[in-house]
PDB file of C-alpha atoms in Angstrom:
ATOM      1  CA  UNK A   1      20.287   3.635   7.946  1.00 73.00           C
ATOM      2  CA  UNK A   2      22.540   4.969  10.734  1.00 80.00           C
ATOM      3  CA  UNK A   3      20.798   7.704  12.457  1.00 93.00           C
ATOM      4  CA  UNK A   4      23.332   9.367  15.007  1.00 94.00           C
ATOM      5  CA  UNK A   5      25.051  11.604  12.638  1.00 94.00           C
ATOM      6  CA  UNK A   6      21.559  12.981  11.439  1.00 96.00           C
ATOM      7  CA  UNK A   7      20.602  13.198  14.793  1.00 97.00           C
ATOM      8  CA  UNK A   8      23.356  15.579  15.988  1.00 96.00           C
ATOM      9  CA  UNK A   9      22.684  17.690  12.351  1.00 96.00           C
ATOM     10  CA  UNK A  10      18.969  17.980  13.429  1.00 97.00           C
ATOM     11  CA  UNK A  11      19.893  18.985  16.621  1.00 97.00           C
ATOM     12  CA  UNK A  12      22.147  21.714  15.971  1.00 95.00           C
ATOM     13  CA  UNK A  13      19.395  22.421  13.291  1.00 95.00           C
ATOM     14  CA  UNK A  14      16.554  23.045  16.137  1.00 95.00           C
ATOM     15  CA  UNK A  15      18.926  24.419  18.506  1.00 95.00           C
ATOM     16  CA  UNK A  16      20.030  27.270  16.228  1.00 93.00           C
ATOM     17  CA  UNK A  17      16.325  27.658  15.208  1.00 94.00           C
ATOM     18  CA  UNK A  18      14.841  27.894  18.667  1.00 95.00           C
ATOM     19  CA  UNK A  19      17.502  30.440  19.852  1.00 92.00           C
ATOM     20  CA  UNK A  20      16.958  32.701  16.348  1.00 89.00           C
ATOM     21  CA  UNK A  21      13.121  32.513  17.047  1.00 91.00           C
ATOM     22  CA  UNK A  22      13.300  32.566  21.122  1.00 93.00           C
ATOM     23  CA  UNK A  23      11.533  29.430  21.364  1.00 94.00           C
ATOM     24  CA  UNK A  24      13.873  27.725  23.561  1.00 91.00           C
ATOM     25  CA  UNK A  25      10.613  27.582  26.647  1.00 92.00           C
ATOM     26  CA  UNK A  26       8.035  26.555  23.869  1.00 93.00           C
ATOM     27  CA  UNK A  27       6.721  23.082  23.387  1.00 93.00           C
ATOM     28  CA  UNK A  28       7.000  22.628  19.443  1.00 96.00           C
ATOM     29  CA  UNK A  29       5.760  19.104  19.616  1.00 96.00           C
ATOM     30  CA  UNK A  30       2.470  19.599  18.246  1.00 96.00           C
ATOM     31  CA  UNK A  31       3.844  22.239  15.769  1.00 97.00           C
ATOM     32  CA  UNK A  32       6.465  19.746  14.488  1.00 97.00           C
ATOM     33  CA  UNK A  33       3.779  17.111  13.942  1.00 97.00           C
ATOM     34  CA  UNK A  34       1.582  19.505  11.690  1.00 98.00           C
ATOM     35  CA  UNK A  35       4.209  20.444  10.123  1.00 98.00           C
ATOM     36  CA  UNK A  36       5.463  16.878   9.010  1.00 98.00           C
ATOM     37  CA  UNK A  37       2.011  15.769   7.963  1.00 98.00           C
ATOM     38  CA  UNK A  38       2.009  19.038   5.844  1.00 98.00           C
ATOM     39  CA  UNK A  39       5.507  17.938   4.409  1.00 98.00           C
ATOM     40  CA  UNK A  40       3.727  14.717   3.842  1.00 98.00           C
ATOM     41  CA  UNK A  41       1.072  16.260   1.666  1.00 98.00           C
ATOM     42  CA  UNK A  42       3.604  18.127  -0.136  1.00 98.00           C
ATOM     43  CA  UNK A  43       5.152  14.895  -0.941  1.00 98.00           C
ATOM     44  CA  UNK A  44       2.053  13.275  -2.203  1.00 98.00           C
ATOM     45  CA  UNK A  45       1.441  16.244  -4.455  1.00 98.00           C
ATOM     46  CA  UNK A  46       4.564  15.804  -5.872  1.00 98.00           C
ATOM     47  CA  UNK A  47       4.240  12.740  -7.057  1.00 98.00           C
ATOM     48  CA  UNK A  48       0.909  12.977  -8.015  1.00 98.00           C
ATOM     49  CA  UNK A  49       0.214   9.137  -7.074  1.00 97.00           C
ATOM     50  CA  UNK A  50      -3.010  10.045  -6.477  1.00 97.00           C
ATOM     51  CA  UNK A  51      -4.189  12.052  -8.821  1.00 97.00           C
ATOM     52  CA  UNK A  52      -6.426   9.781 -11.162  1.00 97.00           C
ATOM     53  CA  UNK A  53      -7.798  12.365 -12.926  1.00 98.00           C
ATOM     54  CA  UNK A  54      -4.391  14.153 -14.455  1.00 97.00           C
ATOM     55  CA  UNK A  55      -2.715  13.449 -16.954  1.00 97.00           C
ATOM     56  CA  UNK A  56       0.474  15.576 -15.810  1.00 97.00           C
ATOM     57  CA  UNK A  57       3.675  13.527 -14.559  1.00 97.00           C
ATOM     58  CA  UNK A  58       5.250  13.782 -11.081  1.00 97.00           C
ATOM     59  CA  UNK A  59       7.609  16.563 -10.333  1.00 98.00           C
ATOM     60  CA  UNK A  60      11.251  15.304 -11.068  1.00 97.00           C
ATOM     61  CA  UNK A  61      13.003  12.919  -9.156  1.00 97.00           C
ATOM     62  CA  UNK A  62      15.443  16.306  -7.358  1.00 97.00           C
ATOM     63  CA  UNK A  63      12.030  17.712  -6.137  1.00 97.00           C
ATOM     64  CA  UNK A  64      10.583  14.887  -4.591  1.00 98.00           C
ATOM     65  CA  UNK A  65      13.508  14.178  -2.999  1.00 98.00           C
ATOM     66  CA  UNK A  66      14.099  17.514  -1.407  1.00 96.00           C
ATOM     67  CA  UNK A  67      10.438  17.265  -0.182  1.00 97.00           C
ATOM     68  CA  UNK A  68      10.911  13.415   0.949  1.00 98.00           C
ATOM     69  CA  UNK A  69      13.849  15.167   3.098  1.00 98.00           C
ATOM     70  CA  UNK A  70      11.914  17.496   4.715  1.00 97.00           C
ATOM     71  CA  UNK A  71       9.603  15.115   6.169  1.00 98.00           C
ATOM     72  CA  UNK A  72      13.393  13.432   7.365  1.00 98.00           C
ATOM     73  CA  UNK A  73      13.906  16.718   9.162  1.00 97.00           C
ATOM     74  CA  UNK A  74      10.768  16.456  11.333  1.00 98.00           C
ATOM     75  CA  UNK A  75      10.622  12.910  11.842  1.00 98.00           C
ATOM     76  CA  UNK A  76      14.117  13.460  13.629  1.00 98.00           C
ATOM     77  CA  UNK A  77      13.196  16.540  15.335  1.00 98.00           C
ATOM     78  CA  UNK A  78      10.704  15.123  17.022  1.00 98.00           C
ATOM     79  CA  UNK A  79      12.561  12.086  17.836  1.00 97.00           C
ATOM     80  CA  UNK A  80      15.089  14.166  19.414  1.00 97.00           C
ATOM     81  CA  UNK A  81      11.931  15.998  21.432  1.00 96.00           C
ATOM     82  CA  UNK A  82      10.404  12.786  22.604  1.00 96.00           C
ATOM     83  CA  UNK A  83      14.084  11.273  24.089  1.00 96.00           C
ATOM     84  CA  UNK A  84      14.358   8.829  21.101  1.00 97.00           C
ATOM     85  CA  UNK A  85      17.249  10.610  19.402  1.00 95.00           C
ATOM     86  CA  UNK A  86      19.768   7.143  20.999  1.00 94.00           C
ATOM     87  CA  UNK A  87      18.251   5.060  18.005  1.00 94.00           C
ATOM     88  CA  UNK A  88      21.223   3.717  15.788  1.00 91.00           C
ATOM     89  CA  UNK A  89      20.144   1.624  13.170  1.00 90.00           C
ATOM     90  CA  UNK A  90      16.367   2.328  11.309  1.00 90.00           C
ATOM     91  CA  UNK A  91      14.694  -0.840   9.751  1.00 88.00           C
ATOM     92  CA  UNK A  92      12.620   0.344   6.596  1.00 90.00           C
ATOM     93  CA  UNK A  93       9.084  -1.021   6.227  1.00 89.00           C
ATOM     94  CA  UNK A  94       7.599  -0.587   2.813  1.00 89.00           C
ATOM     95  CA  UNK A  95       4.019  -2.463   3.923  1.00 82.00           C
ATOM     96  CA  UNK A  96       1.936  -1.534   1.098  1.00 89.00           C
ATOM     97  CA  UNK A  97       2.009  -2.483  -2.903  1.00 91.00           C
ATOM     98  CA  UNK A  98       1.564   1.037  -4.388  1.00 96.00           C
ATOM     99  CA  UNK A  99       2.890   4.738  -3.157  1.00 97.00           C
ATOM    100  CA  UNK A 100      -0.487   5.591  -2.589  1.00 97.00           C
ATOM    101  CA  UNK A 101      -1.249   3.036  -0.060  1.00 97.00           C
ATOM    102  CA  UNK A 102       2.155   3.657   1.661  1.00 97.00           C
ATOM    103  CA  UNK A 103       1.291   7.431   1.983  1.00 98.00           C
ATOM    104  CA  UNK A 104      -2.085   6.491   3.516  1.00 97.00           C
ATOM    105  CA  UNK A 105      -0.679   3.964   6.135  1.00 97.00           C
ATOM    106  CA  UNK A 106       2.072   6.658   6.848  1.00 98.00           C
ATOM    107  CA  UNK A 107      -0.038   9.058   7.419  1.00 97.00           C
ATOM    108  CA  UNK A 108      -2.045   7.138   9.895  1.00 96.00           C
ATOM    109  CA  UNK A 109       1.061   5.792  11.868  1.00 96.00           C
ATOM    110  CA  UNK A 110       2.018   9.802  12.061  1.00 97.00           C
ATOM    111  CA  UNK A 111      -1.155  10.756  13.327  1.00 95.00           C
ATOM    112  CA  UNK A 112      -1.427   7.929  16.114  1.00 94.00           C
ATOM    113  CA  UNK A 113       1.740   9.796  17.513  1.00 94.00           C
ATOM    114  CA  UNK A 114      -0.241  12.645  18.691  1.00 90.00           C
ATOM    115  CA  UNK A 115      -1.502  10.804  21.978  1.00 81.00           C
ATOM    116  CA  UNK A 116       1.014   9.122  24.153  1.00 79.00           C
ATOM    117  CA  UNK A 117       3.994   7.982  21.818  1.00 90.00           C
ATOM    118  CA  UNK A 118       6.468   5.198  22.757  1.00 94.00           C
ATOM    119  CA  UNK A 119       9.878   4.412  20.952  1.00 96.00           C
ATOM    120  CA  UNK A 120       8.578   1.166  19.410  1.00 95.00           C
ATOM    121  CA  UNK A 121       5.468   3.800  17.621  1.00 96.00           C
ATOM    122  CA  UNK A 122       7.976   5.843  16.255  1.00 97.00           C
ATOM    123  CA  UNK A 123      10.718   3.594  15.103  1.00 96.00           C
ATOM    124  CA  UNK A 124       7.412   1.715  12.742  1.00 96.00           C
ATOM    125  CA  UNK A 125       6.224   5.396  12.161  1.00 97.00           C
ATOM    126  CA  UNK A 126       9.487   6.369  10.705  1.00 97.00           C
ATOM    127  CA  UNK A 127      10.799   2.619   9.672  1.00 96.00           C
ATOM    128  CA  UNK A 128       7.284   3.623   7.390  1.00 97.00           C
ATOM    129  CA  UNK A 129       8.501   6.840   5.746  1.00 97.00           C
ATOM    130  CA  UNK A 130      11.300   5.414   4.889  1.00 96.00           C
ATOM    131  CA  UNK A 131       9.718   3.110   2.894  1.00 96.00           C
ATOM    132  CA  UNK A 132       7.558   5.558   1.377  1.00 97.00           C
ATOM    133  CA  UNK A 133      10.832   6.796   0.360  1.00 97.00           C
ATOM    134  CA  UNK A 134      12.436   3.330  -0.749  1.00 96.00           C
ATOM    135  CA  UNK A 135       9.075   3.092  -2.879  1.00 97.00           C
ATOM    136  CA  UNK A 136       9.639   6.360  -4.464  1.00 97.00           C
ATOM    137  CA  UNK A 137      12.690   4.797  -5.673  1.00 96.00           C
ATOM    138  CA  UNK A 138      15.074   6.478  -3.690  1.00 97.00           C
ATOM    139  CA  UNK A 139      18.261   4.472  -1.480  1.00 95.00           C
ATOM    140  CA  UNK A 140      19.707   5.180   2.025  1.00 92.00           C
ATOM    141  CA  UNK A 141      22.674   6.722   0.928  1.00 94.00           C
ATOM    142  CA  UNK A 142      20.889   8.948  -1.685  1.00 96.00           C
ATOM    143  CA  UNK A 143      18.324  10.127   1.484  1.00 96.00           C
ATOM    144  CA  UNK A 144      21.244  11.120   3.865  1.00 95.00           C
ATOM    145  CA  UNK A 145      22.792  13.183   1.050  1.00 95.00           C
ATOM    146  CA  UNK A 146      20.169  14.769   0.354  1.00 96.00           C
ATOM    147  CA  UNK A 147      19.582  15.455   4.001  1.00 95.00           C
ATOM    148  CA  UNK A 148      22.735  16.620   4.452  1.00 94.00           C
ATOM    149  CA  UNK A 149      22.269  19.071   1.938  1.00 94.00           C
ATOM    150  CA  UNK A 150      19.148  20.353   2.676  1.00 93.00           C
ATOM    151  CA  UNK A 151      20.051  20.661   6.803  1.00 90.00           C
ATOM    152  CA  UNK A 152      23.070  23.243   4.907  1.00 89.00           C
ATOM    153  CA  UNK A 153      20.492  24.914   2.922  1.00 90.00           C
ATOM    154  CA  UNK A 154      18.065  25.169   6.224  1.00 88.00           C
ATOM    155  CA  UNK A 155      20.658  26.988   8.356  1.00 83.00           C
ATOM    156  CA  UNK A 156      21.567  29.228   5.437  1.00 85.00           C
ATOM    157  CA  UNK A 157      17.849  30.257   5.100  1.00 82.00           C
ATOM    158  CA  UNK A 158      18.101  31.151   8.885  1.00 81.00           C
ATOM    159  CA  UNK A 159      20.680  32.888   9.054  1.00 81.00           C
ATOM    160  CA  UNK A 160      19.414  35.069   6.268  1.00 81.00           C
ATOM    161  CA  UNK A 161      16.334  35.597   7.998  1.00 74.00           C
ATOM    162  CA  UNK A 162      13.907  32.930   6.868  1.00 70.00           C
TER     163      UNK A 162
END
């Protein structure tokens, strides 16, 4: 997946963001990380992959895509705060056999970023969501639409005071 045009999106995104908020001196880092593993949990949820003891199906394919998305929005935020926002091309890397194992190994990739992170950490980190993604049955194209969409609905929401 070609990642400059997202890149610019997201930061137009954060820049209009920071300025509404006044956050512009504010490191956000550690805010943006929380807030992508919480967009991660609100993914699992959705799908309910994990949930052995329901009987109730996953939300519909249009909500766990929105939520999928979201996660999309963070991962590039913070690739645009740690200097990595010159990546092109993304590889995606579905390593595990079920959704719940991909969430898992996701979620430890995101929280090794924490310490020191280097471009080769978060290209796998986010080479990994995107398989999470691909596993959840949804395509390149389909995820940059839906980003796309959701980057309109996000500036909306701020402008209307979100």
């Amino acid at each position: 997946m070609n990642l400059q045009s997202l890149f610019n999106m997201q930061r137009q995104l954060d820049q209009h963001i920071e300025t509404n908020h006044k956050l512009q001196n504010e490191d956000l880092v550690s805010r943006k990380l929380l807030a992508l593993l919480v967009e991660l949990g609100e993914l699992a949820n959705e799908t309910r992959c994990f949930k052995f003891w329901s009987l109730k199906p996953s939300a519909n394919k249009k909500v766990i895509l929105e939520e999928f998305v979201d996660g999309v929005h963070f991962l590039l935020s913070l690739g645009i705060e740690w200097g990595f926002d010159s990546i092109e091309e993304l590889p995606v890397k579905a390593d595990k056999e079920t959704a719940t194992e991909q969430f898992l190994h996701v979620f430890s990739l995101l929280t090794q970023l924490k310490g020191s992170v280097d471009q080769e950490q978060y290209i796998e980190s986010f080479s990994s969501y995107m398989g999470l993604g691909e596993i959840l049955g949804f395509a390149a194209e389909e995820v940059k639409t839906a980003y796309i969409m959701k980057n309109e609905v996000n500036f909306k929401r701020q402008d209307e005071g979100y």
